[in-house]
């Protein structure tokens, strides 16, 4: 996932969080026109069974990181969910769906950031 993000968004700051350090696996700072627009954090779980604490931990990490979005990559889903799911504000998705989701979420963050800017900054 890290390599895909780096390749798809070369102008953004995408950093791995070292194993054993608190926080998500990856922190993605979105840069548009040289300005920081927002942040997405990612966590990846390779477990056979779903656990709600995956979402609880990532939601806590999202608040601590002040990220606009949190995305959990996993093959295990809560009962009744498949491929893409939102739980407690965290996007839960199959690894094959992550790249497309990130493109959509990133564009939304840039658009929202642009709407918050003043008229002069917006025209730049």
Short mmCIF file of C-alpha atoms in Angstrom, two decimals:
data_model
loop_
_atom_site.label_atom_id
_atom_site.label_comp_id
_atom_site.label_asym_id
_atom_site.label_seq_id
_atom_site.Cartn_x
_atom_site.Cartn_y
_atom_site.Cartn_z
CA UNK A 1 0.00 0.00 0.00
CA UNK A 2 2.82 2.40 0.88
CA UNK A 3 4.55 1.93 -2.49
CA UNK A 4 1.27 2.37 -4.38
CA UNK A 5 0.51 5.62 -2.53
CA UNK A 6 4.02 6.95 -3.17
CA UNK A 7 3.71 6.14 -6.88
CA UNK A 8 0.19 7.56 -7.25
CA UNK A 9 0.82 10.77 -5.29
CA UNK A 10 4.49 11.74 -5.71
CA UNK A 11 3.94 15.34 -4.54
CA UNK A 12 2.31 14.34 -1.26
CA UNK A 13 4.17 13.51 1.97
CA UNK A 14 3.61 9.85 2.71
CA UNK A 15 5.41 8.35 5.67
CA UNK A 16 5.45 4.98 7.33
CA UNK A 17 5.14 4.89 11.09
CA UNK A 18 7.82 2.64 12.56
CA UNK A 19 6.71 -0.66 14.01
CA UNK A 20 6.17 -0.36 17.74
CA UNK A 21 5.46 3.37 17.52
CA UNK A 22 1.97 4.57 18.42
CA UNK A 23 -0.32 5.54 15.56
CA UNK A 24 -1.45 4.24 12.21
CA UNK A 25 0.82 2.40 9.76
CA UNK A 26 0.94 5.26 7.23
CA UNK A 27 0.39 9.02 7.45
CA UNK A 28 -0.47 10.73 4.15
CA UNK A 29 -0.28 14.53 4.05
CA UNK A 30 -2.04 15.83 0.95
CA UNK A 31 -0.25 18.64 -0.90
CA UNK A 32 -1.94 20.68 -3.62
CA UNK A 33 -0.38 23.73 -5.26
CA UNK A 34 2.40 23.63 -2.67
CA UNK A 35 -0.04 23.79 0.25
CA UNK A 36 -0.92 21.20 2.84
CA UNK A 37 -4.62 20.45 2.41
CA UNK A 38 -5.30 17.62 4.79
CA UNK A 39 -4.33 14.23 6.03
CA UNK A 40 -5.36 10.59 5.67
CA UNK A 41 -4.08 7.84 7.94
CA UNK A 42 -3.99 4.16 7.03
CA UNK A 43 -3.78 0.95 8.96
CA UNK A 44 -3.48 -2.52 7.49
CA UNK A 45 -4.65 -5.68 9.19
CA UNK A 46 -3.89 -9.21 8.00
CA UNK A 47 -6.20 -11.20 10.26
CA UNK A 48 -8.63 -13.99 9.44
CA UNK A 49 -11.35 -12.63 11.72
CA UNK A 50 -12.84 -9.17 12.22
CA UNK A 51 -12.30 -7.29 15.49
CA UNK A 52 -14.07 -4.02 16.31
CA UNK A 53 -10.99 -2.79 18.16
CA UNK A 54 -9.28 -2.34 14.74
CA UNK A 55 -11.68 0.55 14.10
CA UNK A 56 -11.58 1.87 17.66
CA UNK A 57 -7.78 2.12 17.58
CA UNK A 58 -7.69 3.75 14.15
CA UNK A 59 -10.40 6.27 15.12
CA UNK A 60 -8.30 7.20 18.17
CA UNK A 61 -5.21 7.53 15.97
CA UNK A 62 -7.21 9.73 13.58
CA UNK A 63 -8.09 12.15 16.36
CA UNK A 64 -4.52 12.21 17.66
CA UNK A 65 -3.13 12.86 14.16
CA UNK A 66 -5.91 15.36 13.35
CA UNK A 67 -6.53 13.57 10.09
CA UNK A 68 -9.60 14.20 7.97
CA UNK A 69 -9.97 10.50 7.14
CA UNK A 70 -8.85 7.09 8.36
CA UNK A 71 -8.74 4.06 6.08
CA UNK A 72 -8.39 0.48 7.30
CA UNK A 73 -7.18 -2.07 4.74
CA UNK A 74 -8.34 -5.59 5.60
CA UNK A 75 -9.74 -8.77 4.12
CA UNK A 76 -11.85 -9.48 7.23
CA UNK A 77 -15.08 -7.50 7.60
CA UNK A 78 -17.82 -7.17 10.19
CA UNK A 79 -20.83 -9.41 9.69
CA UNK A 80 -22.86 -8.32 6.66
CA UNK A 81 -20.16 -6.06 5.19
CA UNK A 82 -18.00 -6.71 2.13
CA UNK A 83 -15.43 -4.80 0.06
CA UNK A 84 -16.10 -1.29 1.48
CA UNK A 85 -17.69 -0.37 4.78
CA UNK A 86 -17.77 2.66 7.09
CA UNK A 87 -17.73 2.09 10.83
CA UNK A 88 -17.43 4.87 13.41
CA UNK A 89 -16.19 7.23 10.70
CA UNK A 90 -13.41 4.87 9.60
CA UNK A 91 -13.44 3.61 6.02
CA UNK A 92 -12.87 -0.16 6.03
CA UNK A 93 -11.92 -1.56 2.63
CA UNK A 94 -10.53 -4.57 0.88
CA UNK A 95 -6.90 -3.94 -0.16
CA UNK A 96 -7.92 -4.11 -3.84
CA UNK A 97 -10.26 -1.13 -3.31
CA UNK A 98 -7.82 1.15 -1.46
CA UNK A 99 -6.21 2.93 -4.44
CA UNK A 100 -9.55 3.96 -5.98
CA UNK A 101 -10.88 5.09 -2.61
CA UNK A 102 -7.82 7.20 -1.89
CA UNK A 103 -8.17 9.00 -5.22
CA UNK A 104 -11.78 9.90 -4.36
CA UNK A 105 -11.08 10.89 -0.74
CA UNK A 106 -8.00 12.91 -1.71
CA UNK A 107 -9.95 14.92 -4.31
CA UNK A 108 -12.65 15.60 -1.71
CA UNK A 109 -10.07 16.87 0.79
CA UNK A 110 -8.52 19.19 -1.81
CA UNK A 111 -11.95 20.49 -2.84
CA UNK A 112 -12.98 21.12 0.77
CA UNK A 113 -9.67 22.87 1.47
CA UNK A 114 -10.14 25.10 -1.58
CA UNK A 115 -13.63 26.09 -0.42
CA UNK A 116 -12.22 27.18 2.95
CA UNK A 117 -9.68 29.53 1.36
CA UNK A 118 -10.30 33.22 0.90
CA UNK A 119 -11.00 34.60 -2.58
CA UNK A 120 -7.43 35.65 -3.36
CA UNK A 121 -5.88 32.38 -2.20
CA UNK A 122 -8.57 30.43 -4.07
CA UNK A 123 -7.76 32.14 -7.38
CA UNK A 124 -4.05 31.28 -6.98
#
